[in-house]
Structures are given as C-alpha cells and as structure tokens.
PDB file of C-alpha atoms in Angstrom:
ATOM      1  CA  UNK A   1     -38.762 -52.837  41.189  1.00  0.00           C
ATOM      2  CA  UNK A   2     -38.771 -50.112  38.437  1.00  0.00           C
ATOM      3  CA  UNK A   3     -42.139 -49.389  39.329  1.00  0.00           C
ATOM      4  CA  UNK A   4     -40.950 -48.518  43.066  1.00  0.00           C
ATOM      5  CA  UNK A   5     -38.734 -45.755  41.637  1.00  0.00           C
ATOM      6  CA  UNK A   6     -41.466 -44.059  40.426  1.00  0.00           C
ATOM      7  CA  UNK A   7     -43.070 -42.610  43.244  1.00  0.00           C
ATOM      8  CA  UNK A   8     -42.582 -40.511  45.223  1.00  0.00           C
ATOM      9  CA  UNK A   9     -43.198 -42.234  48.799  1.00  0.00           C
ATOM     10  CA  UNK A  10     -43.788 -39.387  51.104  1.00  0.00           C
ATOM     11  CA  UNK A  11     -45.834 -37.197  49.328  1.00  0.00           C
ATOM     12  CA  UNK A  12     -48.865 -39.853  47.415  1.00  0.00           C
ATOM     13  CA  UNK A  13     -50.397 -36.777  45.552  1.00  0.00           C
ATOM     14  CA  UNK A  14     -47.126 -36.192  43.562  1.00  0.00           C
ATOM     15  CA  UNK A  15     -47.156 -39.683  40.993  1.00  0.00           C
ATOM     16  CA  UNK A  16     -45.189 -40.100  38.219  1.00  0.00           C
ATOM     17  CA  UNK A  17     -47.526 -38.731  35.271  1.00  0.00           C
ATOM     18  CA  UNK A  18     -45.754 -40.305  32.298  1.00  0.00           C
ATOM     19  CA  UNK A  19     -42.293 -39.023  31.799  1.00  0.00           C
ATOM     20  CA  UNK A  20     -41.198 -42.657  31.507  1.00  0.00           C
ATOM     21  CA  UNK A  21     -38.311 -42.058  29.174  1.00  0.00           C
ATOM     22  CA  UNK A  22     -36.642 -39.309  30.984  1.00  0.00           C
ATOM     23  CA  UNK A  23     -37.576 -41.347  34.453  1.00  0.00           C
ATOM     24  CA  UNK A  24     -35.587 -44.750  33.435  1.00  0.00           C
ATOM     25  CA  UNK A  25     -32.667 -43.208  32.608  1.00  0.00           C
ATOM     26  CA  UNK A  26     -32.363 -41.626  35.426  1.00  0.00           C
ATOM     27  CA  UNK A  27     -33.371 -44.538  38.356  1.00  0.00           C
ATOM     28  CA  UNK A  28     -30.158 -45.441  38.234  1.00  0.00           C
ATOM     29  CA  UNK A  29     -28.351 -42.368  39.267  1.00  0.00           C
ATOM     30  CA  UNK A  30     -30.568 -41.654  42.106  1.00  0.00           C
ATOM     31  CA  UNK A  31     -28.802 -41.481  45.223  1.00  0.00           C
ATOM     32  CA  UNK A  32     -30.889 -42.571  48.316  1.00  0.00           C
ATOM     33  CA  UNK A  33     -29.423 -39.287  50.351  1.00  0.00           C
ATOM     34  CA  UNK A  34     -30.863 -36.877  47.923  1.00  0.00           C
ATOM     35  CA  UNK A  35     -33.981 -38.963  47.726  1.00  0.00           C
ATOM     36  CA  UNK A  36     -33.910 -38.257  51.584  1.00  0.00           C
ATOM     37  CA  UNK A  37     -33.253 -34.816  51.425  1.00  0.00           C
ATOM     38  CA  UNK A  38     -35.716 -33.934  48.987  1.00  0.00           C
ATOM     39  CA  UNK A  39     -38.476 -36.072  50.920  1.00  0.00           C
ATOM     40  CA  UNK A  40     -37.809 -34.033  54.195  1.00  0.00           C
ATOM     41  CA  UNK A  41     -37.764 -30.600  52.074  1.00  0.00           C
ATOM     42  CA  UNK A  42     -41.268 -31.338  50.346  1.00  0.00           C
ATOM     43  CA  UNK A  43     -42.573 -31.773  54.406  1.00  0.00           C
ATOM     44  CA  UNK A  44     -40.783 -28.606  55.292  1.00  0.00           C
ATOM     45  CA  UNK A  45     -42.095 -26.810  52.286  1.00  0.00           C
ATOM     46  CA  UNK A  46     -45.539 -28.390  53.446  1.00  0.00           C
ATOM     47  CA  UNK A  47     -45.326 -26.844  56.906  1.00  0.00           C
ATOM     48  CA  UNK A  48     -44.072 -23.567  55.817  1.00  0.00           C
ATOM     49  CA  UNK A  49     -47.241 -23.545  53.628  1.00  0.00           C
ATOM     50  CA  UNK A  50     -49.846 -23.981  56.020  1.00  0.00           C
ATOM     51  CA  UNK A  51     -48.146 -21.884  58.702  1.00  0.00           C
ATOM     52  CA  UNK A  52     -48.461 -18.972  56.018  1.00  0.00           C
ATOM     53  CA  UNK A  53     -52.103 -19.877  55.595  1.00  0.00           C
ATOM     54  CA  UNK A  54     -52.834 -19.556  58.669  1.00  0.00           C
ATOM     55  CA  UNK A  55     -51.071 -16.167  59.441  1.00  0.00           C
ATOM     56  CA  UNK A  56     -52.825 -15.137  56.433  1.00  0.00           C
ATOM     57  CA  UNK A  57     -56.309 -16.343  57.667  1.00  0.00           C
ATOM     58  CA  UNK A  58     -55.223 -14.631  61.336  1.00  0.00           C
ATOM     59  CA  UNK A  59     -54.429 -11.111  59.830  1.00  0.00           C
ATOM     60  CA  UNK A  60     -57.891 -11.162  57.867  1.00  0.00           C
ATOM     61  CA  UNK A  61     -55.845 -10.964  54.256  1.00  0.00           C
ATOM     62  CA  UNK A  62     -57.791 -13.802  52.899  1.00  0.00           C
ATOM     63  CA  UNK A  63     -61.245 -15.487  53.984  1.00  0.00           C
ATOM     64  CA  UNK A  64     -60.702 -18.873  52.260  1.00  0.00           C
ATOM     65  CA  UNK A  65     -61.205 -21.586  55.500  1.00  0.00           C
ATOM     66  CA  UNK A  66     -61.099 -24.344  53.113  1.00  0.00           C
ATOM     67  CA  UNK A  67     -57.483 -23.865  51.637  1.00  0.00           C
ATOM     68  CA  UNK A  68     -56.061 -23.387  54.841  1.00  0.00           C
ATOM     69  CA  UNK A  69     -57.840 -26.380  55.883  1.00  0.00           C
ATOM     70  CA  UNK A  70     -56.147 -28.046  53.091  1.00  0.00           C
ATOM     71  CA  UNK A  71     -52.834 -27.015  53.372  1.00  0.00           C
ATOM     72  CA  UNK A  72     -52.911 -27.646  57.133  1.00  0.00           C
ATOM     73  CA  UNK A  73     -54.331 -31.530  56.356  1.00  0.00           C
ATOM     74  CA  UNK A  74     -51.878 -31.923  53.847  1.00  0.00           C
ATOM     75  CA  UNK A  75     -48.560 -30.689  55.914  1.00  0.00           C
ATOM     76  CA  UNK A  76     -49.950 -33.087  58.828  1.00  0.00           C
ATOM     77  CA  UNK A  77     -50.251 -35.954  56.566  1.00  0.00           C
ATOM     78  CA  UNK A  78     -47.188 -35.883  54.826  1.00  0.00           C
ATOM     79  CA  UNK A  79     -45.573 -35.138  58.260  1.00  0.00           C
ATOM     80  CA  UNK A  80     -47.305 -38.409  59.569  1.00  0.00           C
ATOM     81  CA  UNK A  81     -45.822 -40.150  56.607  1.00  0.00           C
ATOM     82  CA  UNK A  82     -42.558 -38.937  56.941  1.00  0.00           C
ATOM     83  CA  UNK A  83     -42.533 -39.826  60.403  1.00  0.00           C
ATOM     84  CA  UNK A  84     -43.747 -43.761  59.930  1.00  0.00           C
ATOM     85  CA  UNK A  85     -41.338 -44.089  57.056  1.00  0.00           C
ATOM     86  CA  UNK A  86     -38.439 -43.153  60.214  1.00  0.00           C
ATOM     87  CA  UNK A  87     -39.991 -45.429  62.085  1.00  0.00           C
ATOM     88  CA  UNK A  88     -39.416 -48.176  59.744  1.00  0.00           C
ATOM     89  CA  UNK A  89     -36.136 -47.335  58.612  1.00  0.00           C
ATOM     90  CA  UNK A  90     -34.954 -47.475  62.366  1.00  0.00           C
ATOM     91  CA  UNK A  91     -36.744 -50.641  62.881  1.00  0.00           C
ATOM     92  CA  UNK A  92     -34.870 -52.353  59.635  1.00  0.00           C
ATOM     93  CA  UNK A  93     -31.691 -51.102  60.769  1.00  0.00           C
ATOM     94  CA  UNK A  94     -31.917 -52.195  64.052  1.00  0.00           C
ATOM     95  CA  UNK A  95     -33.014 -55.790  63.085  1.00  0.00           C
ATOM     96  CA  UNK A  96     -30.042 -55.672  60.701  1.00  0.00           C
ATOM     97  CA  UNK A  97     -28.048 -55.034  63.885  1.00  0.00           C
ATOM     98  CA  UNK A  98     -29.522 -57.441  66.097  1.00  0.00           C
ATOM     99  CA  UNK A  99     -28.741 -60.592  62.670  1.00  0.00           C
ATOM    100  CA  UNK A 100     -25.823 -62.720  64.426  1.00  0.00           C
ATOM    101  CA  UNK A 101     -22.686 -62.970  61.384  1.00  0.00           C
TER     102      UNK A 101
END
C-alpha cells in the first residue's frame, strides 16, 4: 500500500523520483481532502495553461504549434482522468449505500 501513496493518480507524468525518506514520513499525515484539492488544482492549472497557449498562438506572440498542442493534450488528459476517477468514487459510494447493515 506504501507504494500507492506515492503517486500522484491524476497527473501520471508527475512520479515520485526518489525522495523516499521525506515521502514515508509524511504518508501518514496526508489528508484525502487536500489530496483532492490539490488533484483538482493541478487540472485547473492544466487548463489555464493551454487556454494561455492558445491566446498566445491566436495573437501571433509565439509560432510554436507543437507546445500548444501539448499543453492542450495534456489539460484534456488529465481532465479525462480526473473525470473517471469521479466516476469511480461515485460508483463506490453508491454501492456502499446500496450494502444492506
């Protein structure tokens, strides 16, 4: 299970790179709420990205196609992700609901 707490599970390109030591001491403290919160700001942060990409591709103040490509990819992705991991949150809960006591 320690191994779970190590990634980050809406955003694949950002693994844990070997801060083990600092990482254990910390699993325990982690509160699933921030873990939320954080998840849904790196999406955010995602979007805002490519939407300033792609102003900046509009306006003519840069030429590069392919990191705007990128960017957009990579916000549609994660928001995909985020979106799947909803899903199966609300599905869990709502089979926890339907469990007879």
């Amino acid at each position: 299970m320690s191994e779970i707490n190590k990634i980050n599970f809406l955003l694949p390109n950002k693994l844990d790179t070997g801060q083990k030591a600092e990482k254990e001491n910390n699993t325990d403290s982690i509160d699933f709420a921030d873990l939320l919160k954080k998840a849904i700001k790196d999406v955010n942060d995602a979007q805002l990205e490519a939407d300033e990409a792609v102003k900046k591709v509009l306006n003519g103040e840069t030429k590069d196609i392919h990191q705007t490509m990128i960017a957009l990819q990579k916000a549609d992705v994660s928001l995909k992700l985020m979106l799947e991991v909803r899903n199966k949150l609300l599905e869990a809960y709502q089979e926890i609901m339907r469990t007879q006591v």
